Structures are given as structure tokens and as C-alpha cells.
Amino acid sequence: MNPSVIGVLAVQGAFREHIQILEGLGVRAVEVRKPEQLAELDGLIIPGGESTSMALIAERWGLVEPLRRWVHSGKPTWGTCAGMILLAEQAVGQKQGGQALLGGLDVTVNRNYFGRQIHSFEADLAVPALGDPPFRAVFIRAPAITETGERVEVLSEINSEEADDAVAVAVRSGSLLATAFHPELTADTRWHQLFIDMVEANQT
Ligand code: GLN
């Protein structure tokens, strides 16, 4: 098996932090700005930032259709925060006109779900898929997943003032992983390792 190459969409937002963590874990990581780069990748991270700007720039650079094809062809893709919004089949709370969603992940996201409560916060999340210690998650104007399709596995939930029940903040569905928070801003690399494992499992 060739060593994995993971791309990080580098049009806007927190892409450098993902690259550093991936390299720290011994994986080749590349900043992705051109459609033709997708062919060289085994996995792709769509980072946090601002989903409307990210979608507009991606559109201008001719990346939206190639990214859509990439995601829908079953290639391992992880969306964090704004990246999660772009992977969602449905989003509510979009700006006027909305942003071009890539889709593929059978969930409904609320774009600024926690933004209406508080700009940013940290929380200890129970994540059985990562093992015992809770994950200290950084939420920044964070979205939440308010509905999930049948095949979507909820990896972590959080209680919020706005919901009677807990809302999902991390899910996995086939080759897609999505987190509402920013794992690249903390020193705990377990989410990156989980994604690397998904990428490597897909290569064999
Ligand atoms: N809520 C933001 C958006 O709509 C995402 C924020 C983030 O990625 N930190 O794009």
C-alpha cells in the first residue's frame, strides 16, 4: 500500500492547522486549490472557516463540481465546522441565496446553531469511538446537526439550551466524517487519527 496523501481544501479558513497535525502524525498532507489535485489524494479535509465565503471562492476556482464528484464517489472526506455545513444535504439558517452545498452527508445542519447562544465555547464531549477520555472540543460560531438519516452514525452529542434533546455534533456515514467543532485547534489528535484510519482502510 502506498503511503496515504490527505488533502486539505485551502481556499479559506483553518487549513494550515490541519496540515500541521497530519504531518505530525506522519501523513503526507497537501493544500488543495486546484481541481486536478484531487486525483492525487486518498482523503480530503474541508476545514472550518466561513461556509459562504468558502463556497463562493471554490465556485470561482472551479472546484465545486469536482469536489461534489469527489465526495459522491465515496472518497474519504472529513468536514469540520464550515466544512460540515458544505457536506450536508440540507442546511438551515443560510445567508440570502445560501451557499452551494456539496451534499453527500444525509443530515440537516443548522448553520449557526450555537452562534445564537454564544459566539464560542469549549466543552468536554463523550466520544465512545475515540475511547474513554472525553474530547475537549472548541466550538466557534458552530453549526449543529438537527436531523440525521438512517445510515448516519452519531459519534457525539451535546445538550444545548435551544434543544429539548441533545443535538449531534459529530457523525460518520460511510466514507464521510463531520464534526461541528475545530479539532485542529487542540493538541488532542484523536479525530485526525480516526480520519487517517478511515483513509487507510479505504485504500486496502
Ligand atoms: N457558522 C459558520 C458558517 O456558517 C462556520 C463557523 C466555523 O467554521 N467556525 O460558515
CSV table of C-alpha atoms and ligand atoms in Angstrom, one decimal:
chain,number,residue,atom,x,y,z
A,1,MET,CA,0.0,0.0,0.0
A,2,ASN,CA,1.3,3.4,-0.9
A,3,PRO,CA,1.5,5.9,2.0
A,4,SER,CA,-1.6,8.0,2.2
A,5,VAL,CA,-1.9,11.5,0.9
A,6,ILE,CA,-4.5,13.7,2.6
A,7,GLY,CA,-5.5,17.0,1.0
A,8,VAL,CA,-6.9,20.0,2.9
A,9,LEU,CA,-9.1,22.3,1.0
A,10,ALA,CA,-7.2,25.6,1.2
A,11,VAL,CA,-9.5,28.3,-0.2
A,12,GLN,CA,-10.3,29.9,3.2
A,13,GLY,CA,-10.3,29.2,6.9
A,14,ALA,CA,-8.3,27.0,9.2
A,15,PHE,CA,-6.4,24.7,6.7
A,16,ARG,CA,-2.8,25.2,8.0
A,17,GLU,CA,-3.6,23.8,11.4
A,18,HIS,CA,-5.0,20.6,9.9
A,19,ILE,CA,-1.8,20.2,7.7
A,20,GLN,CA,0.4,20.6,10.7
A,21,ILE,CA,-1.4,17.9,12.7
A,22,LEU,CA,-1.5,15.5,9.8
A,23,GLU,CA,2.3,16.0,9.2
A,24,GLY,CA,2.8,15.5,13.0
A,25,LEU,CA,1.1,12.1,12.6
A,26,GLY,CA,3.4,11.1,9.8
A,27,VAL,CA,0.9,11.6,6.9
A,28,ARG,CA,1.7,13.5,3.7
A,29,ALA,CA,-0.7,16.5,3.7
A,30,VAL,CA,-1.2,18.9,0.8
A,31,GLU,CA,-3.1,22.2,0.5
A,32,VAL,CA,-5.7,21.8,-2.3
A,33,ARG,CA,-6.6,24.8,-4.5
A,34,LYS,CA,-7.0,23.2,-8.0
A,35,PRO,CA,-9.4,20.6,-9.2
A,36,GLU,CA,-6.7,18.4,-10.8
A,37,GLN,CA,-5.0,17.9,-7.3
A,38,LEU,CA,-7.9,15.8,-6.2
A,39,ALA,CA,-6.7,12.9,-8.4
A,40,GLU,CA,-3.6,12.5,-6.2
A,41,LEU,CA,-5.4,12.3,-2.9
A,42,ASP,CA,-6.6,9.4,-0.7
A,43,GLY,CA,-8.6,11.6,1.6
A,44,LEU,CA,-9.8,15.2,1.9
A,45,ILE,CA,-10.5,17.6,4.8
A,46,ILE,CA,-12.8,20.5,4.3
A,47,PRO,CA,-11.8,22.9,7.2
A,48,GLY,CA,-13.7,25.4,9.3
A,49,GLY,CA,-14.0,29.0,8.3
A,50,GLU,CA,-17.0,30.7,6.8
A,51,SER,CA,-19.0,28.4,4.6
A,52,THR,CA,-20.5,31.1,2.4
A,53,SER,CA,-17.0,32.5,1.5
A,54,MET,CA,-15.6,29.1,1.1
A,55,ALA,CA,-18.3,28.1,-1.3
A,56,LEU,CA,-18.0,31.3,-3.3
A,57,ILE,CA,-14.2,31.0,-3.7
A,58,ALA,CA,-14.5,27.3,-4.5
A,59,GLU,CA,-17.1,28.2,-7.2
A,60,ARG,CA,-14.8,30.9,-8.6
A,61,TRP,CA,-11.8,28.4,-8.7
A,62,GLY,CA,-13.9,25.8,-10.5
A,63,LEU,CA,-13.8,23.4,-7.5
A,64,VAL,CA,-17.4,22.9,-6.7
A,65,GLU,CA,-18.3,20.3,-9.3
A,66,PRO,CA,-15.0,18.4,-8.9
A,67,LEU,CA,-15.5,18.4,-5.1
A,68,ARG,CA,-19.1,17.2,-5.5
A,69,ARG,CA,-17.9,14.3,-7.7
A,70,TRP,CA,-15.1,13.5,-5.2
A,71,VAL,CA,-17.5,13.3,-2.2
A,72,HIS,CA,-20.2,11.4,-4.1
A,73,SER,CA,-17.7,8.9,-5.4
A,74,GLY,CA,-17.2,7.6,-1.9
A,75,LYS,CA,-13.7,9.1,-1.2
A,76,PRO,CA,-13.0,9.6,2.5
A,77,THR,CA,-13.9,13.2,3.4
A,78,TRP,CA,-14.0,15.0,6.7
A,79,GLY,CA,-15.8,18.3,7.1
A,80,THR,CA,-15.1,20.4,10.3
A,81,CYS,CA,-17.5,23.2,11.2
A,82,ALA,CA,-18.0,25.2,7.9
A,83,GLY,CA,-16.8,22.0,6.1
A,84,MET,CA,-19.5,20.1,7.8
A,85,ILE,CA,-22.1,22.6,6.5
A,86,LEU,CA,-20.8,22.1,3.0
A,87,LEU,CA,-21.1,18.3,3.2
A,88,ALA,CA,-24.7,18.5,4.5
A,89,GLU,CA,-27.6,17.5,2.2
A,90,GLN,CA,-29.7,20.3,3.8
A,91,ALA,CA,-28.8,23.4,5.7
A,92,VAL,CA,-31.0,25.9,7.5
A,93,GLY,CA,-30.0,29.4,8.6
A,94,GLN,CA,-28.1,30.2,5.4
A,95,LYS,CA,-27.4,33.7,4.2
A,96,GLN,CA,-29.7,35.0,1.5
A,97,GLY,CA,-29.2,32.9,-1.6
A,98,GLY,CA,-27.5,30.3,0.5
A,99,GLN,CA,-24.2,28.7,-0.4
A,100,ALA,CA,-23.6,25.9,-2.9
A,101,LEU,CA,-23.6,22.8,-0.8
A,102,LEU,CA,-21.6,19.8,-1.9
A,103,GLY,CA,-24.0,17.4,-0.2
A,104,GLY,CA,-23.5,13.7,0.3
A,105,LEU,CA,-24.0,13.6,4.0
A,106,ASP,CA,-27.6,12.8,4.8
A,107,VAL,CA,-28.1,15.3,7.6
A,108,THR,CA,-29.7,18.7,8.2
A,109,VAL,CA,-27.4,21.3,9.7
A,110,ASN,CA,-28.3,24.5,11.3
A,111,ARG,CA,-25.5,26.8,10.2
A,112,ASN,CA,-25.1,29.0,13.3
A,113,TYR,CA,-26.9,26.8,15.8
A,114,PHE,CA,-24.7,27.7,18.7
A,115,GLY,CA,-23.8,31.2,17.4
A,116,ARG,CA,-27.2,32.3,18.5
A,117,GLN,CA,-26.4,31.2,22.1
A,118,ILE,CA,-22.8,32.3,22.4
A,119,HIS,CA,-20.0,33.1,19.9
A,120,SER,CA,-17.6,30.4,21.0
A,121,PHE,CA,-17.2,27.9,23.8
A,122,GLU,CA,-15.4,24.7,24.8
A,123,ALA,CA,-17.0,21.5,26.0
A,124,ASP,CA,-15.9,18.1,27.1
A,125,LEU,CA,-17.5,15.6,24.7
A,126,ALA,CA,-18.1,11.9,25.4
A,127,VAL,CA,-17.0,10.2,22.1
A,128,PRO,CA,-17.1,6.4,22.5
A,129,ALA,CA,-15.4,6.0,19.1
A,130,LEU,CA,-12.3,7.8,20.4
A,131,GLY,CA,-12.0,5.8,23.6
A,132,ASP,CA,-12.5,6.8,27.2
A,133,PRO,CA,-11.2,10.2,27.9
A,134,PRO,CA,-13.6,13.0,26.8
A,135,PHE,CA,-12.6,15.2,23.9
A,136,ARG,CA,-12.2,18.9,24.8
A,137,ALA,CA,-13.9,20.5,21.8
A,138,VAL,CA,-13.6,24.1,20.7
A,139,PHE,CA,-16.8,25.5,19.1
A,140,ILE,CA,-16.6,28.7,17.1
A,141,ARG,CA,-19.9,30.1,15.7
A,142,ALA,CA,-20.6,26.4,15.4
A,143,PRO,CA,-23.3,24.6,13.5
A,144,ALA,CA,-25.2,21.6,14.8
A,145,ILE,CA,-26.8,18.6,13.2
A,146,THR,CA,-30.5,18.7,13.9
A,147,GLU,CA,-31.6,15.7,11.8
A,148,THR,CA,-29.8,12.6,10.7
A,149,GLY,CA,-30.7,10.0,8.0
A,150,GLU,CA,-30.9,6.3,8.8
A,151,ARG,CA,-27.4,5.3,7.8
A,152,VAL,CA,-25.8,8.2,9.8
A,153,GLU,CA,-23.9,7.2,12.9
A,154,VAL,CA,-23.9,9.8,15.7
A,155,LEU,CA,-20.5,9.8,17.3
A,156,SER,CA,-21.1,12.6,19.8
A,157,GLU,CA,-24.0,14.8,21.1
A,158,ILE,CA,-24.2,17.8,23.2
A,159,ASN,CA,-27.0,19.3,25.3
A,160,SER,CA,-28.0,22.8,24.3
A,161,GLU,CA,-30.3,25.4,25.6
A,162,GLU,CA,-32.1,25.5,22.3
A,163,ALA,CA,-33.0,21.9,22.0
A,164,ASP,CA,-35.1,19.8,24.3
A,165,ASP,CA,-32.9,16.9,23.3
A,166,ALA,CA,-29.2,16.7,22.7
A,167,VAL,CA,-28.1,17.7,19.2
A,168,ALA,CA,-25.4,15.8,17.2
A,169,VAL,CA,-22.0,17.5,16.9
A,170,ALA,CA,-20.1,14.6,15.3
A,171,VAL,CA,-21.3,12.0,12.8
A,172,ARG,CA,-19.9,9.4,10.4
A,173,SER,CA,-21.6,7.9,7.4
A,174,GLY,CA,-19.8,5.5,5.1
A,175,SER,CA,-16.7,7.4,3.9
A,176,LEU,CA,-17.8,10.8,5.4
A,177,LEU,CA,-16.9,12.2,8.8
A,178,ALA,CA,-18.2,15.5,10.1
A,179,THR,CA,-17.5,17.5,13.3
A,180,ALA,CA,-19.2,20.8,14.3
A,181,PHE,CA,-16.2,21.9,16.3
A,182,HIS,CA,-12.5,22.5,15.5
A,183,PRO,CA,-10.3,19.5,16.4
A,184,GLU,CA,-7.3,21.2,14.6
A,185,LEU,CA,-7.2,23.9,17.3
A,186,THR,CA,-6.4,21.5,20.1
A,187,ALA,CA,-3.4,19.2,20.9
A,188,ASP,CA,-5.6,16.1,21.1
A,189,THR,CA,-5.0,14.3,17.7
A,190,ARG,CA,-7.6,11.5,18.1
A,191,TRP,CA,-10.0,12.8,15.5
A,192,HIS,CA,-7.2,13.2,12.9
A,193,GLN,CA,-6.1,9.6,13.7
A,194,LEU,CA,-9.6,8.4,13.3
A,195,PHE,CA,-9.8,10.0,9.8
A,196,ILE,CA,-6.4,8.7,8.9
A,197,ASP,CA,-7.6,5.2,9.8
A,198,MET,CA,-10.7,5.7,7.6
A,199,VAL,CA,-8.5,6.8,4.7
A,200,GLU,CA,-6.1,3.8,5.2
A,201,ALA,CA,-9.0,1.3,5.5
A,202,ASN,CA,-10.4,2.7,2.2
A,203,GLN,CA,-7.0,2.1,0.4
A,204,THR,CA,-6.7,-1.6,1.2
B,1,GLN,N1,-21.1,29.0,11.2
B,1,GLN,C1,-20.0,29.2,10.3
B,1,GLN,C2,-20.5,29.2,8.8
B,1,GLN,O1,-21.6,29.3,8.5
B,1,GLN,C3,-19.0,28.2,10.5
B,1,GLN,C4,-18.1,28.6,11.6
B,1,GLN,C5,-16.8,27.8,11.6
B,1,GLN,O2,-16.4,27.1,10.7
B,1,GLN,N2,-16.1,28.0,12.7
B,1,GLN,O3,-19.7,29.1,7.9
